[in-house]
Structures are given as structure tokens and as C-alpha cells.
mmCIF file of C-alpha atoms in Angstrom:
data_model
loop_
_atom_site.group_PDB
_atom_site.id
_atom_site.type_symbol
_atom_site.label_atom_id
_atom_site.label_comp_id
_atom_site.label_asym_id
_atom_site.label_seq_id
_atom_site.Cartn_x
_atom_site.Cartn_y
_atom_site.Cartn_z
ATOM 1 C CA MET A 211 0.000 0.000 0.000
ATOM 2 C CA LEU A 212 1.423 3.380 -1.040
ATOM 3 C CA VAL A 213 0.633 6.195 1.359
ATOM 4 C CA GLY A 214 1.541 9.879 1.064
ATOM 5 C CA LEU A 215 2.973 9.727 -2.432
ATOM 6 C CA GLN A 216 2.653 12.790 -4.579
ATOM 7 C CA PRO A 217 2.937 12.702 -8.334
ATOM 8 C CA ALA A 218 6.432 13.445 -9.522
ATOM 9 C CA PRO A 219 6.879 16.749 -11.323
ATOM 10 C CA ALA A 220 7.125 16.608 -15.101
ATOM 11 C CA PRO A 221 10.744 16.461 -16.333
ATOM 12 C CA GLY A 222 10.857 20.181 -17.169
ATOM 13 C CA ASP A 223 9.128 21.171 -13.925
ATOM 14 C CA ALA A 224 11.578 19.640 -11.451
ATOM 15 C CA ALA A 225 13.583 22.850 -11.077
ATOM 16 C CA GLU A 226 10.418 24.894 -10.560
ATOM 17 C CA PHE A 227 8.924 22.683 -7.815
ATOM 18 C CA ARG A 228 10.059 24.036 -4.452
ATOM 19 C CA ASP A 229 9.286 23.477 -0.807
ATOM 20 C CA CYS A 230 6.213 25.395 0.426
ATOM 21 C CA GLY A 231 8.061 26.677 3.489
ATOM 22 C CA ALA A 232 10.932 28.074 1.416
ATOM 23 C CA LEU A 233 8.536 29.689 -1.052
ATOM 24 C CA ARG A 234 6.479 31.166 1.766
ATOM 25 C CA ALA A 235 9.586 32.610 3.450
ATOM 26 C CA GLU A 236 10.813 34.104 0.177
ATOM 27 C CA TYR A 237 7.365 35.579 -0.531
ATOM 28 C CA GLN A 238 7.173 37.170 2.925
ATOM 29 C CA HIS A 239 10.690 38.589 2.623
ATOM 30 C CA LEU A 240 10.056 40.088 -0.826
ATOM 31 C CA PHE A 241 6.713 41.586 0.128
ATOM 32 C CA ALA A 242 8.131 43.053 3.359
ATOM 33 C CA GLU A 243 10.982 44.650 1.374
ATOM 34 C CA ALA A 244 8.505 45.989 -1.189
ATOM 35 C CA ILE A 245 6.329 47.561 1.498
ATOM 36 C CA SER A 246 9.389 49.009 3.244
ATOM 37 C CA ALA A 247 10.312 50.910 0.070
ATOM 38 C CA GLU A 248 6.838 52.459 -0.057
ATOM 39 C CA VAL A 249 6.782 53.272 3.651
ATOM 40 C CA GLU A 250 10.149 55.028 3.353
ATOM 41 C CA LEU A 251 8.907 57.103 0.392
ATOM 42 C CA LEU A 252 5.821 58.174 2.324
ATOM 43 C CA SER A 253 7.801 58.860 5.507
ATOM 44 C CA ALA A 254 10.358 60.981 3.662
ATOM 45 C CA THR A 255 7.551 62.941 2.026
ATOM 46 C CA ARG A 256 5.824 63.439 5.373
ATOM 47 C CA ARG A 257 9.075 64.609 7.006
ATOM 48 C CA ARG A 258 9.630 67.068 4.151
ATOM 49 C CA LEU A 259 6.073 68.451 4.314
ATOM 50 C CA CYS A 260 5.752 68.676 8.099
ATOM 51 C CA PRO A 261 9.190 68.738 9.765
ATOM 52 C CA ASP A 262 7.802 70.459 12.874
ATOM 53 C CA LEU A 263 5.508 67.466 13.562
ATOM 54 C CA GLU A 264 8.294 64.904 13.696
ATOM 55 C CA PRO A 265 8.116 62.628 16.719
ATOM 56 C CA PRO A 266 11.304 62.438 18.787
ATOM 57 C CA ARG A 267 13.940 60.071 17.464
ATOM 58 C CA GLU A 268 15.932 57.832 19.735
ATOM 59 C CA GLY A 269 19.322 59.406 20.228
ATOM 60 C CA GLY A 270 18.597 61.986 17.533
ATOM 61 C CA ALA A 271 17.741 65.632 17.423
ATOM 62 C CA ASN A 272 14.180 66.559 18.289
ATOM 63 C CA LEU A 273 12.585 69.565 16.612
ATOM 64 C CA ARG A 274 9.973 69.852 19.395
ATOM 65 C CA GLY A 275 10.607 71.169 22.860
ATOM 66 C CA PRO A 276 10.659 68.721 25.792
ATOM 67 C CA ASP A 277 7.303 69.960 27.106
ATOM 68 C CA GLN A 278 5.429 69.799 23.775
ATOM 69 C CA GLU A 279 2.990 66.928 23.257
ATOM 70 C CA LEU A 280 2.903 64.911 20.079
ATOM 71 C CA ASP A 281 0.241 66.300 17.706
ATOM 72 C CA ILE A 282 -1.465 63.075 16.629
ATOM 73 C CA GLY A 283 -4.151 64.891 14.617
ATOM 74 C CA GLY A 284 -1.504 66.937 12.839
ATOM 75 C CA LEU A 285 0.523 63.809 12.051
ATOM 76 C CA LEU A 286 -2.536 62.051 10.615
ATOM 77 C CA ALA A 287 -3.421 65.079 8.477
ATOM 78 C CA CYS A 288 0.196 65.355 7.327
ATOM 79 C CA ARG A 289 0.277 61.651 6.434
ATOM 80 C CA GLN A 290 -2.816 62.103 4.275
ATOM 81 C CA GLN A 291 -1.195 65.130 2.654
ATOM 82 C CA ALA A 292 1.952 63.068 2.010
ATOM 83 C CA GLU A 293 -0.111 60.260 0.453
ATOM 84 C CA ARG A 294 -1.769 62.743 -1.918
ATOM 85 C CA ALA A 295 1.622 64.289 -2.773
ATOM 86 C CA VAL A 296 3.145 60.888 -3.574
ATOM 87 C CA GLN A 297 0.157 59.915 -5.720
ATOM 88 C CA ALA A 298 0.313 63.225 -7.602
ATOM 89 C CA ALA A 299 4.073 63.152 -8.167
ATOM 90 C CA SER A 300 4.719 59.462 -8.818
ATOM 91 C CA PRO A 301 3.058 57.155 -11.299
ATOM 92 C CA LEU A 302 1.346 54.101 -9.890
ATOM 93 C CA LEU A 303 3.627 51.232 -10.928
ATOM 94 C CA PHE A 304 1.853 48.214 -9.463
ATOM 95 C CA THR A 305 -1.141 47.262 -7.347
ATOM 96 C CA ALA A 306 -0.778 44.003 -5.441
ATOM 97 C CA GLN A 307 -3.548 41.646 -4.441
ATOM 98 C CA GLY A 308 -5.277 43.255 -1.514
ATOM 99 C CA GLY A 309 -4.947 46.703 -3.069
ATOM 100 C CA PHE A 310 -1.543 47.793 -1.730
ATOM 101 C CA ARG A 311 -0.200 50.317 -4.253
ATOM 102 C CA PHE A 312 3.448 50.706 -5.218
ATOM 103 C CA PHE A 313 4.993 53.921 -6.484
ATOM 104 C CA THR A 314 8.718 53.128 -6.176
ATOM 105 C CA PRO A 315 10.431 51.066 -8.883
ATOM 106 C CA SER A 316 12.109 48.806 -6.313
ATOM 107 C CA GLY A 317 8.888 48.293 -4.348
ATOM 108 C CA ALA A 318 6.916 47.520 -7.500
ATOM 109 C CA SER A 319 9.569 45.097 -8.747
ATOM 110 C CA GLN A 320 9.730 43.232 -5.448
ATOM 111 C CA ALA A 321 5.937 43.167 -5.167
ATOM 112 C CA ARG A 322 5.653 41.667 -8.659
ATOM 113 C CA ALA A 323 8.195 38.998 -7.726
ATOM 114 C CA ALA A 324 6.271 38.303 -4.507
ATOM 115 C CA GLN A 325 3.035 38.059 -6.509
ATOM 116 C CA ARG A 326 4.652 35.450 -8.790
ATOM 117 C CA LEU A 327 5.712 33.460 -5.719
ATOM 118 C CA LEU A 328 2.183 33.702 -4.341
ATOM 119 C CA ALA A 329 0.848 32.240 -7.593
ATOM 120 C CA GLN A 330 3.443 29.456 -7.388
ATOM 121 C CA LEU A 331 2.436 28.722 -3.774
ATOM 122 C CA GLU A 332 -1.176 28.412 -4.864
ATOM 123 C CA GLN A 333 -0.266 26.269 -7.908
ATOM 124 C CA GLN A 334 1.657 23.869 -5.711
ATOM 125 C CA GLY A 335 -1.282 23.582 -3.334
ATOM 126 C CA CYS A 336 0.532 25.129 -0.377
ATOM 127 C CA SER A 337 -1.765 26.097 2.462
ATOM 128 C CA ARG A 338 -2.760 29.764 2.640
ATOM 129 C CA ASP A 339 -1.923 30.045 6.322
ATOM 130 C CA SER A 340 1.049 32.331 6.892
ATOM 131 C CA PHE A 341 1.022 34.052 3.486
#
């Protein structure tokens, strides 16, 4: 009795068949890097638009006085302003599943690669938990 056997990949597919765990880890790494590129673009834009609203940095210079409270409402409004500025100044390069939009070339490239890995995970029947 044969238990737990999976069909062997076709001769040309052997190099493309990879472990679900390795694919999942690579997908998560690529997508995290892609998102980081977008977050940095938005953060840099926000810092440029509203330098006086910057929260204190660990070990760094603080533009606010020690007795000033963090202006959460101002930061949220500035973030929205930064999002509009990025969208107006940068072409949309890629939209990933789930609607996350990419404006940086590196973020878009990594997100596309992650999307291909996601398709491969689904093709190979890997479980959707953890990706």
C-alpha cells in the first residue's frame, strides 16, 4: 500500500517545484521589502512636508521642545497630505492583491516577484496560512 505519495513533477518542472516553506519565506521577505520601500517614500515625504511634527527620534535631534505633546491629529493630516503628494508626483507602478499600491520602482519590482511566488504557492497547493 502506497501512502503519502505525490505525483512526480514533469521532467521540465523539477527545477520549478520548491518546498512550500521556502517559497512562503521568500514571498514574505520580498513583500516586506517591497512595502518598506513604499513606507520610506511616504515617511520621507511626510518629514519634508511637516518637519515640525516629527516625533522624537531615539538618540537623535528633536525639533519639538521637551514639554510639547505629540500632535497626533496633525501627524494624521500630514500623512494624508503626504499620500496625496506621492500619488500626484509618482506614477502608480503596481497594485498588489489586496490593493496595496506601489509607487517606487524597487517596491513595485519586489511586489511583482512576490506576486509570482504567491501564484506558485497556490499552484503547488501550499496552504494559505502564513502568506
